[in-house]
mmCIF file of C-alpha atoms and ligand atoms in Angstrom:
data_model
loop_
_atom_site.group_PDB
_atom_site.id
_atom_site.type_symbol
_atom_site.label_atom_id
_atom_site.label_comp_id
_atom_site.label_asym_id
_atom_site.label_seq_id
_atom_site.Cartn_x
_atom_site.Cartn_y
_atom_site.Cartn_z
ATOM 1 C CA MET A 19 26.800 -11.296 11.206
ATOM 2 C CA ASN A 20 25.873 -8.211 9.298
ATOM 3 C CA ASN A 21 21.806 -8.032 9.798
ATOM 4 C CA SER A 22 20.242 -5.506 7.386
ATOM 5 C CA LEU A 23 16.784 -4.216 7.119
ATOM 6 C CA SER A 24 17.319 -2.554 3.881
ATOM 7 C CA CYS A 25 15.435 -3.896 0.653
ATOM 8 C CA GLN A 26 15.521 -3.449 -3.125
ATOM 9 C CA ILE A 27 12.539 -3.145 -5.147
ATOM 10 C CA ALA A 28 12.639 -2.492 -8.960
ATOM 11 C CA GLY A 29 16.158 -1.225 -8.400
ATOM 12 C CA ILE A 30 15.084 1.228 -5.541
ATOM 13 C CA LEU A 31 16.998 0.739 -2.316
ATOM 14 C CA PHE A 32 14.856 1.311 0.675
ATOM 15 C CA PRO A 33 16.918 1.806 4.082
ATOM 16 C CA ASN A 34 14.249 -0.432 5.612
ATOM 17 C CA PRO A 35 10.990 -2.265 4.639
ATOM 18 C CA ILE A 36 8.407 0.384 6.268
ATOM 19 C CA ILE A 37 7.125 2.719 3.711
ATOM 20 C CA LEU A 38 4.181 5.126 4.346
ATOM 21 C CA ALA A 39 0.968 4.136 2.530
ATOM 22 C CA SER A 40 -0.829 6.384 0.434
ATOM 23 C CA GLY A 41 -3.310 8.821 1.924
ATOM 24 C CA ILE A 42 -1.807 8.992 5.429
ATOM 25 C CA LEU A 43 0.199 12.164 6.122
ATOM 26 C CA GLY A 44 1.871 12.145 2.501
ATOM 27 C CA ILE A 45 0.542 15.354 1.580
ATOM 28 C CA THR A 46 2.859 18.045 2.935
ATOM 29 C CA PRO A 47 6.603 18.075 2.627
ATOM 30 C CA GLY A 48 6.440 18.796 6.328
ATOM 31 C CA SER A 49 4.680 15.743 7.202
ATOM 32 C CA MET A 50 6.738 13.623 4.743
ATOM 33 C CA LEU A 51 10.065 14.979 6.273
ATOM 34 C CA ARG A 52 8.828 14.347 9.693
ATOM 35 C CA LEU A 53 8.201 10.581 9.006
ATOM 36 C CA ALA A 54 11.625 10.323 7.225
ATOM 37 C CA HIS A 55 13.159 11.782 10.319
ATOM 38 C CA ALA A 56 11.429 9.207 12.297
ATOM 39 C CA GLY A 57 13.078 6.555 10.483
ATOM 40 C CA ILE A 58 10.489 5.568 7.664
ATOM 41 C CA GLY A 59 12.215 3.491 4.759
ATOM 42 C CA GLY A 60 10.026 5.177 1.994
ATOM 43 C CA ILE A 61 7.200 7.569 1.390
ATOM 44 C CA THR A 62 4.049 7.241 -0.687
ATOM 45 C CA THR A 63 2.178 10.359 -1.333
ATOM 46 C CA LYS A 64 -1.633 10.905 -1.020
ATOM 47 C CA THR A 65 -3.086 9.869 -4.491
ATOM 48 C CA VAL A 66 -2.676 12.962 -6.795
ATOM 49 C CA GLY A 67 -4.915 13.797 -9.800
ATOM 50 C CA PRO A 68 -5.146 16.564 -12.361
ATOM 51 C CA ARG A 69 -6.663 19.230 -10.148
ATOM 52 C CA VAL A 70 -7.569 20.313 -6.695
ATOM 53 C CA ARG A 71 -10.281 17.985 -5.362
ATOM 54 C CA PRO A 72 -11.911 18.815 -2.075
ATOM 55 C CA GLY A 73 -13.352 15.049 -1.272
ATOM 56 C CA TYR A 74 -16.334 14.403 0.873
ATOM 57 C CA SER A 75 -17.099 16.669 3.991
ATOM 58 C CA ASN A 76 -16.745 15.460 7.590
ATOM 59 C CA PRO A 77 -17.283 13.001 9.046
ATOM 60 C CA SER A 78 -14.944 11.301 6.358
ATOM 61 C CA ILE A 79 -12.974 9.110 8.738
ATOM 62 C CA ILE A 80 -14.150 7.494 11.895
ATOM 63 C CA GLU A 81 -12.620 4.985 14.232
ATOM 64 C CA ILE A 82 -15.037 2.008 14.516
ATOM 65 C CA GLY A 83 -13.278 -0.247 16.582
ATOM 66 C CA GLU A 84 -9.738 -0.044 18.380
ATOM 67 C CA GLY A 85 -7.223 0.789 15.679
ATOM 68 C CA THR A 86 -9.798 0.080 12.979
ATOM 69 C CA PHE A 87 -11.005 2.904 10.827
ATOM 70 C CA LEU A 88 -13.694 3.484 8.005
ATOM 71 C CA ASN A 89 -12.991 6.438 5.504
ATOM 72 C CA SER A 90 -14.491 8.030 2.652
ATOM 73 C CA VAL A 91 -12.019 10.848 2.009
ATOM 74 C CA GLY A 92 -12.946 10.457 -1.730
ATOM 75 C CA LEU A 93 -9.402 10.945 -3.181
ATOM 76 C CA ALA A 94 -9.132 14.408 -1.547
ATOM 77 C CA ASN A 95 -5.788 15.723 -2.978
ATOM 78 C CA PRO A 96 -4.068 19.324 -3.704
ATOM 79 C CA GLY A 97 -3.731 18.534 -7.599
ATOM 80 C CA ILE A 98 -0.569 17.884 -9.670
ATOM 81 C CA ASP A 99 0.534 21.634 -9.799
ATOM 82 C CA GLN A 100 0.794 21.870 -6.200
ATOM 83 C CA MET A 101 2.204 18.353 -5.526
ATOM 84 C CA GLU A 102 5.043 19.083 -8.118
ATOM 85 C CA ILE A 103 6.104 21.889 -5.517
ATOM 86 C CA GLU A 104 5.904 19.563 -2.693
ATOM 87 C CA ILE A 105 7.892 16.721 -4.535
ATOM 88 C CA LYS A 106 10.601 19.135 -5.429
ATOM 89 C CA GLU A 107 10.830 20.339 -1.834
ATOM 90 C CA TYR A 108 10.744 16.866 -0.329
ATOM 91 C CA LYS A 109 13.487 15.742 -2.653
ATOM 92 C CA GLN A 110 15.817 18.634 -1.924
ATOM 93 C CA GLN A 111 15.710 17.535 1.759
ATOM 94 C CA SER A 112 15.501 13.869 1.757
ATOM 95 C CA SER A 113 17.019 10.891 0.206
ATOM 96 C CA ILE A 114 14.274 8.488 1.546
ATOM 97 C CA PRO A 115 12.658 7.293 -1.690
ATOM 98 C CA LEU A 116 9.505 8.817 -2.689
ATOM 99 C CA ILE A 117 6.715 7.044 -4.393
ATOM 100 C CA VAL A 118 3.907 9.411 -6.093
ATOM 101 C CA SER A 119 0.593 7.712 -5.908
ATOM 102 C CA VAL A 120 -1.575 8.987 -9.311
ATOM 103 C CA PHE A 121 -4.796 8.824 -10.699
ATOM 104 C CA GLY A 122 -6.502 10.758 -13.723
ATOM 105 C CA ASP A 123 -9.034 10.963 -16.372
ATOM 106 C CA GLY A 124 -8.858 7.783 -18.178
ATOM 107 C CA PRO A 125 -5.540 6.060 -18.973
ATOM 108 C CA GLU A 126 -3.815 9.189 -20.555
ATOM 109 C CA GLY A 127 -4.877 11.144 -17.816
ATOM 110 C CA TYR A 128 -2.998 8.709 -15.386
ATOM 111 C CA ALA A 129 -0.116 8.806 -17.729
ATOM 112 C CA GLU A 130 0.125 12.655 -17.745
ATOM 113 C CA ILE A 131 0.162 13.007 -14.138
ATOM 114 C CA ALA A 132 2.689 10.112 -13.811
ATOM 115 C CA ARG A 133 4.934 11.947 -16.310
ATOM 116 C CA ARG A 134 4.865 15.279 -14.196
ATOM 117 C CA ALA A 135 5.544 13.384 -10.830
ATOM 118 C CA GLU A 136 8.666 11.802 -12.821
ATOM 119 C CA LYS A 137 9.651 15.370 -14.026
ATOM 120 C CA ALA A 138 9.367 16.720 -10.376
ATOM 121 C CA GLY A 139 11.523 14.084 -8.905
ATOM 122 C CA ALA A 140 9.417 11.002 -7.956
ATOM 123 C CA ASP A 141 11.407 7.772 -7.546
ATOM 124 C CA ALA A 142 8.536 5.429 -8.541
ATOM 125 C CA ILE A 143 4.847 5.776 -9.400
ATOM 126 C CA GLU A 144 1.866 4.041 -7.762
ATOM 127 C CA ILE A 145 -1.087 3.747 -9.742
ATOM 128 C CA ASN A 146 -4.344 3.921 -7.621
ATOM 129 C CA ILE A 147 -6.655 1.727 -9.440
ATOM 130 C CA SER A 148 -8.552 0.566 -6.225
ATOM 131 C CA CYS A 149 -9.957 3.389 -4.177
ATOM 132 C CA PRO A 150 -13.217 1.860 -3.013
ATOM 133 C CA HIS A 151 -15.102 5.199 -2.637
ATOM 134 C CA ALA A 152 -14.013 6.789 -5.921
ATOM 135 C CA GLU A 153 -14.623 6.452 -9.522
ATOM 136 C CA VAL A 154 -11.194 4.548 -9.869
ATOM 137 C CA ALA A 155 -12.531 1.701 -7.762
ATOM 138 C CA SER A 156 -13.786 -0.221 -10.862
ATOM 139 C CA ILE A 157 -10.527 -0.220 -12.765
ATOM 140 C CA ALA A 158 -8.889 -2.970 -10.928
ATOM 141 C CA LEU A 159 -11.909 -5.295 -11.003
ATOM 142 C CA SER A 160 -11.320 -5.684 -14.805
ATOM 143 C CA GLU A 161 -8.133 -7.521 -16.248
ATOM 144 C CA GLU A 162 -8.707 -5.335 -19.639
ATOM 145 C CA LEU A 163 -8.826 -1.912 -17.922
ATOM 146 C CA THR A 164 -5.813 -2.873 -15.610
ATOM 147 C CA ILE A 165 -3.573 -3.549 -18.483
ATOM 148 C CA GLU A 166 -4.857 -0.519 -20.389
ATOM 149 C CA PHE A 167 -4.304 1.691 -17.466
ATOM 150 C CA THR A 168 -1.032 0.194 -16.344
ATOM 151 C CA LYS A 169 0.426 -0.011 -19.849
ATOM 152 C CA ALA A 170 -0.391 3.867 -20.575
ATOM 153 C CA VAL A 171 1.716 4.786 -17.336
ATOM 154 C CA LYS A 172 4.458 2.378 -18.144
ATOM 155 C CA ARG A 173 4.784 3.799 -21.656
ATOM 156 C CA ALA A 174 4.859 7.363 -19.983
ATOM 157 C CA VAL A 175 7.576 7.245 -17.336
ATOM 158 C CA SER A 176 11.018 5.517 -17.079
ATOM 159 C CA ILE A 177 10.852 5.050 -13.202
ATOM 160 C CA PRO A 178 9.205 1.994 -11.682
ATOM 161 C CA VAL A 179 5.457 1.718 -11.746
ATOM 162 C CA PHE A 180 3.635 0.007 -8.996
ATOM 163 C CA ALA A 181 -0.072 -0.967 -9.124
ATOM 164 C CA LYS A 182 -2.238 -1.020 -6.159
ATOM 165 C CA LEU A 183 -4.904 -3.452 -6.042
ATOM 166 C CA THR A 184 -8.272 -3.746 -4.418
ATOM 167 C CA PRO A 185 -9.514 -6.831 -2.019
ATOM 168 C CA ASN A 186 -12.896 -6.296 -3.101
ATOM 169 C CA ILE A 187 -12.859 -8.635 -5.523
ATOM 170 C CA ALA A 188 -13.589 -12.704 -5.466
ATOM 171 C CA ASP A 189 -10.383 -13.574 -7.139
ATOM 172 C CA ILE A 190 -7.484 -11.230 -7.118
ATOM 173 C CA ILE A 191 -4.991 -13.534 -9.054
ATOM 174 C CA PRO A 192 -6.151 -12.626 -12.814
ATOM 175 C CA ILE A 193 -5.941 -8.813 -11.960
ATOM 176 C CA ALA A 194 -2.399 -9.197 -10.419
ATOM 177 C CA LYS A 195 -1.243 -11.358 -13.581
ATOM 178 C CA ALA A 196 -2.745 -8.706 -15.832
ATOM 179 C CA THR A 197 -0.503 -5.729 -13.852
ATOM 180 C CA GLU A 198 2.249 -8.140 -14.397
ATOM 181 C CA LYS A 199 1.662 -8.823 -17.948
ATOM 182 C CA ALA A 200 1.281 -4.998 -18.743
ATOM 183 C CA GLY A 201 4.698 -4.500 -17.265
ATOM 184 C CA ALA A 202 4.267 -3.235 -13.616
ATOM 185 C CA ASP A 203 7.326 -3.374 -11.480
ATOM 186 C CA ALA A 204 5.652 -4.289 -8.132
ATOM 187 C CA ILE A 205 2.141 -5.000 -6.661
ATOM 188 C CA VAL A 206 0.817 -3.185 -3.747
ATOM 189 C CA ALA A 207 -1.954 -5.024 -1.945
ATOM 190 C CA ILE A 208 -4.308 -4.145 -0.382
ATOM 191 C CA ASN A 209 -6.370 -1.058 -0.777
ATOM 192 C CA THR A 210 -9.313 -0.557 1.943
ATOM 193 C CA LEU A 211 -12.368 -2.815 1.911
ATOM 194 C CA ARG A 212 -15.772 -1.553 1.096
ATOM 195 C CA GLY A 213 -17.634 -1.155 4.730
ATOM 196 C CA LEU A 214 -20.593 0.717 6.098
ATOM 197 C CA ALA A 215 -21.148 1.753 9.919
ATOM 198 C CA LEU A 216 -24.766 3.102 10.752
ATOM 199 C CA ASP A 217 -25.832 5.082 13.694
ATOM 200 C CA TYR A 218 -27.627 2.281 15.790
ATOM 201 C CA LYS A 219 -30.101 5.021 17.182
ATOM 202 C CA THR A 220 -31.323 6.354 13.704
ATOM 203 C CA GLY A 221 -29.991 3.957 11.103
ATOM 204 C CA ARG A 222 -28.193 6.847 9.311
ATOM 205 C CA PRO A 223 -24.760 6.297 7.733
ATOM 206 C CA LEU A 224 -22.129 7.718 9.816
ATOM 207 C CA LEU A 225 -19.826 8.748 7.025
ATOM 208 C CA SER A 226 -20.828 11.758 5.117
ATOM 209 C CA HIS A 227 -20.586 9.548 1.826
ATOM 210 C CA GLY A 228 -22.110 6.333 3.575
ATOM 211 C CA ILE A 229 -19.890 3.590 2.094
ATOM 212 C CA GLY A 230 -16.303 3.726 2.941
ATOM 213 C CA GLY A 231 -13.022 1.881 3.040
ATOM 214 C CA LEU A 232 -12.104 -0.289 6.041
ATOM 215 C CA SER A 233 -8.417 -0.158 7.198
ATOM 216 C CA GLY A 234 -6.349 -0.936 10.263
ATOM 217 C CA LYS A 235 -6.172 -3.884 12.646
ATOM 218 C CA ALA A 236 -9.481 -5.544 11.576
ATOM 219 C CA ILE A 237 -7.976 -5.904 7.795
ATOM 220 C CA LYS A 238 -4.620 -7.469 8.445
ATOM 221 C CA SER A 239 -5.510 -11.092 7.979
ATOM 222 C CA VAL A 240 -7.179 -10.033 4.546
ATOM 223 C CA GLY A 241 -3.919 -8.368 3.255
ATOM 224 C CA VAL A 242 -1.882 -11.315 4.702
ATOM 225 C CA ARG A 243 -4.149 -13.624 2.744
ATOM 226 C CA VAL A 244 -4.107 -11.671 -0.387
ATOM 227 C CA ILE A 245 -0.007 -11.654 -0.401
ATOM 228 C CA TYR A 246 -0.109 -15.374 0.324
ATOM 229 C CA GLU A 247 -2.332 -16.202 -2.391
ATOM 230 C CA LEU A 248 -0.632 -13.868 -4.935
ATOM 231 C CA TYR A 249 3.016 -15.098 -4.016
ATOM 232 C CA PRO A 250 3.093 -18.440 -5.845
ATOM 233 C CA HIS A 251 1.627 -16.827 -9.113
ATOM 234 C CA ILE A 252 3.290 -13.425 -9.391
ATOM 235 C CA SER A 253 7.114 -13.058 -10.052
ATOM 236 C CA ILE A 254 7.531 -8.980 -9.519
ATOM 237 C CA PRO A 255 7.766 -8.052 -5.906
ATOM 238 C CA LEU A 256 4.594 -7.811 -3.694
ATOM 239 C CA ILE A 257 4.404 -4.903 -1.479
ATOM 240 C CA GLY A 258 1.966 -5.796 1.664
ATOM 241 C CA VAL A 259 -0.549 -3.298 3.109
ATOM 242 C CA GLY A 260 -3.201 -3.551 5.835
ATOM 243 C CA GLY A 261 -3.225 -3.521 9.559
ATOM 244 C CA ILE A 262 0.439 -3.295 10.228
ATOM 245 C CA PHE A 263 0.979 -2.047 13.646
ATOM 246 C CA THR A 264 3.739 -4.358 15.031
ATOM 247 C CA TRP A 265 7.300 -5.691 13.878
ATOM 248 C CA GLN A 266 5.349 -9.162 14.209
ATOM 249 C CA ASP A 267 2.631 -8.087 11.761
ATOM 250 C CA VAL A 268 5.673 -7.227 9.516
ATOM 251 C CA LEU A 269 6.946 -10.655 9.647
ATOM 252 C CA GLU A 270 3.474 -12.195 8.974
ATOM 253 C CA TYR A 271 3.558 -10.206 5.454
ATOM 254 C CA ILE A 272 7.113 -11.291 4.812
ATOM 255 C CA TYR A 273 6.303 -14.925 5.592
ATOM 256 C CA ALA A 274 3.252 -14.862 3.133
ATOM 257 C CA GLY A 275 5.589 -13.543 0.346
ATOM 258 C CA ALA A 276 5.716 -9.693 0.663
ATOM 259 C CA SER A 277 9.165 -8.073 -0.306
ATOM 260 C CA THR A 278 8.328 -4.835 1.782
ATOM 261 C CA ILE A 279 5.461 -3.398 3.284
ATOM 262 C CA GLN A 280 3.462 -0.045 3.731
ATOM 263 C CA ILE A 281 2.044 1.156 6.917
ATOM 264 C CA GLY A 282 -1.126 3.462 7.003
ATOM 265 C CA SER A 283 -3.681 3.570 10.044
ATOM 266 C CA ALA A 284 -1.155 2.660 12.710
ATOM 267 C CA LEU A 285 0.487 6.171 12.190
ATOM 268 C CA PHE A 286 -2.693 7.748 13.632
ATOM 269 C CA GLN A 287 -1.236 6.636 16.882
ATOM 270 C CA GLY A 288 1.922 8.621 16.281
ATOM 271 C CA ASP A 289 5.301 8.273 14.609
ATOM 272 C CA GLU A 290 7.055 6.464 17.596
ATOM 273 C CA ILE A 291 5.615 3.208 16.154
ATOM 274 C CA ILE A 292 8.170 3.495 13.278
ATOM 275 C CA PRO A 293 11.183 2.802 15.530
ATOM 276 C CA GLU A 294 9.380 0.494 17.770
ATOM 277 C CA ILE A 295 8.807 -1.538 14.650
ATOM 278 C CA LEU A 296 12.371 -1.215 13.228
ATOM 279 C CA ASP A 297 13.881 -2.223 16.795
ATOM 280 C CA GLY A 298 11.682 -5.271 17.154
ATOM 281 C CA LEU A 299 12.544 -6.448 13.561
ATOM 282 C CA PHE A 300 16.361 -5.879 13.877
ATOM 283 C CA GLU A 301 16.467 -7.748 17.209
ATOM 284 C CA PHE A 302 14.398 -10.560 15.736
ATOM 285 C CA LEU A 303 16.840 -10.780 12.827
ATOM 286 C CA LYS A 304 19.865 -10.827 15.186
ATOM 287 C CA GLU A 305 18.475 -13.231 17.683
ATOM 288 C CA ASN A 306 17.495 -15.775 14.983
ATOM 289 C CA GLN A 307 20.829 -15.172 12.677
ATOM 290 C CA ILE A 308 18.946 -13.800 9.885
ATOM 291 C CA GLU A 309 20.830 -11.568 7.438
ATOM 292 C CA ASN A 310 17.920 -9.882 5.804
ATOM 293 C CA LEU A 311 14.265 -10.300 5.209
ATOM 294 C CA ASN A 312 14.692 -12.009 2.017
ATOM 295 C CA GLN A 313 15.728 -14.980 3.807
ATOM 296 C CA ILE A 314 12.433 -15.615 5.106
ATOM 297 C CA ARG A 315 10.268 -14.087 2.531
ATOM 298 C CA GLY A 316 7.512 -16.651 1.482
ATOM 299 C CA LYS A 317 8.604 -18.938 4.481
ATOM 300 C CA ALA A 318 4.744 -19.649 5.156
ATOM 301 C CA HIS A 319 4.569 -21.547 1.774
ATOM 302 C CA GLU A 320 6.892 -24.265 3.109
ATOM 303 C CA TYR A 321 3.980 -25.578 5.150
ATOM 304 C CA SER A 322 1.495 -25.603 2.312
ATOM 305 C CA SER A 323 1.784 -29.245 1.884
ATOM 306 C CA GLU A 324 1.078 -29.883 5.655
ATOM 307 C CA LEU A 325 -2.206 -27.986 5.493
ATOM 308 C CA GLU A 326 -5.302 -29.988 6.057
ATOM 309 C CA VAL A 327 -7.618 -30.366 3.070
ATOM 310 C CA MET A 328 -10.896 -32.195 2.841
ATOM 311 C CA PRO A 329 -10.703 -35.513 1.622
ATOM 312 C CA LYS A 330 -12.443 -35.996 -1.766
ATOM 313 C CA GLU A 331 -15.077 -38.558 -0.026
ATOM 314 C CA CYS A 332 -16.373 -35.971 2.074
ATOM 315 C CA LEU A 333 -17.213 -33.329 -0.591
HETATM 316 C C1 FMN B 409 -7.684 8.301 5.719
HETATM 317 C C2 FMN B 409 -7.194 7.340 4.763
HETATM 318 C C3 FMN B 409 -7.022 7.757 3.366
HETATM 319 C C4 FMN B 409 -6.519 6.901 2.204
HETATM 320 N N1 FMN B 409 -6.228 7.581 1.096
HETATM 321 C C5 FMN B 409 -5.736 6.713 0.128
HETATM 322 C C6 FMN B 409 -5.239 7.133 -1.079
HETATM 323 O O1 FMN B 409 -5.473 8.418 -1.323
HETATM 324 N N2 FMN B 409 -4.736 6.527 -2.110
HETATM 325 C C7 FMN B 409 -4.750 5.069 -1.921
HETATM 326 O O2 FMN B 409 -4.018 4.194 -2.759
HETATM 327 N N3 FMN B 409 -4.818 4.546 -0.743
HETATM 328 C C8 FMN B 409 -5.474 5.240 0.532
HETATM 329 N N4 FMN B 409 -5.681 4.655 1.511
HETATM 330 C C9 FMN B 409 -5.483 3.358 1.702
HETATM 331 C C10 FMN B 409 -4.092 3.035 2.518
HETATM 332 O O3 FMN B 409 -3.236 3.368 1.635
HETATM 333 C C11 FMN B 409 -4.059 1.579 2.716
HETATM 334 O O4 FMN B 409 -3.885 0.837 1.563
HETATM 335 C C12 FMN B 409 -5.226 1.215 3.768
HETATM 336 O O5 FMN B 409 -5.474 2.023 4.752
HETATM 337 C C13 FMN B 409 -4.682 -0.084 4.440
HETATM 338 O O6 FMN B 409 -3.509 -0.164 5.055
HETATM 339 P P1 FMN B 409 -3.487 0.331 6.802
HETATM 340 O O7 FMN B 409 -4.455 -0.638 7.326
HETATM 341 O O8 FMN B 409 -2.275 -0.021 7.279
HETATM 342 O O9 FMN B 409 -4.032 1.739 7.018
HETATM 343 C C14 FMN B 409 -6.210 5.628 2.450
HETATM 344 C C15 FMN B 409 -6.469 5.041 3.748
HETATM 345 C C16 FMN B 409 -7.007 5.859 4.813
HETATM 346 C C17 FMN B 409 -7.248 5.410 6.059
#
């Protein structure tokens, strides 16, 4: 049997399902190329906007539990002028697909950054409408704004557009449907969860900005739950993100309904995690005679009818 980890999203062929999540290492061509050499299947850049943005001062990222982080980087980025140079340099040296994450001033601002990223060589655009410690947080809380921003970017480029959604909402399904209706080619979920850590002696917030975004091990079950909830309602591909550290974590997301995944905080442990996850996945497919991940995508839903629900008379 020919087992393969490759996967196709919106016509883009990723050699394997591990894509770098936005904001983690995807800033310089050097770090992106290093990850490509380590075997990553796709790269998402740091979210880039119209101009240099310093972000919040340190401490802007802290580890609050083993493999669990709180950050308020605040969309620090080098600006699109610099990113264009970096996209070109990366594309000259690597064929691993490059997704450029963008934000801007209003829908047209997003569209302009996306247009420039496409021209520089991006394979896809990810619209960040969900960062919990920046102005863009509110976009993916509104169906109208989600449609407006997604449509503006779709109109501006001919490469695929992925929309990155927030878990900081009671019901994510209407927002996901709105992105689909606006023509998004895939949904990326989840961005970080709003969190706060305090100094137990003084009560002072530990991050310079106060509230930040929670990522890493603690959020995996939230990400898996979001993908699980979206899968029956959404027909565009779902890209699962949040707390993935092992090959077993990847499988959970695929069973929930993800077509592929992104990995962020786990890379703070080092690049070795990439071949470790790939080896584990490959062995699992081989041992279980599974040709590719599509075969097991959404498998968790086969058990829906077996899950317990409270009988009406108990309500
Ligand atoms: C330090 C840091 C910076 C981040 N910056 C961005 C960003 O610029 N754009 C974005 O869409 N997500 C950003 N994220 C969110 C990640 O892409 C990802 O959605 C989140 O961390 C959950 O995945 P993980 O648990 O694997 O880290 C950032 C996360 C961290 C930890």
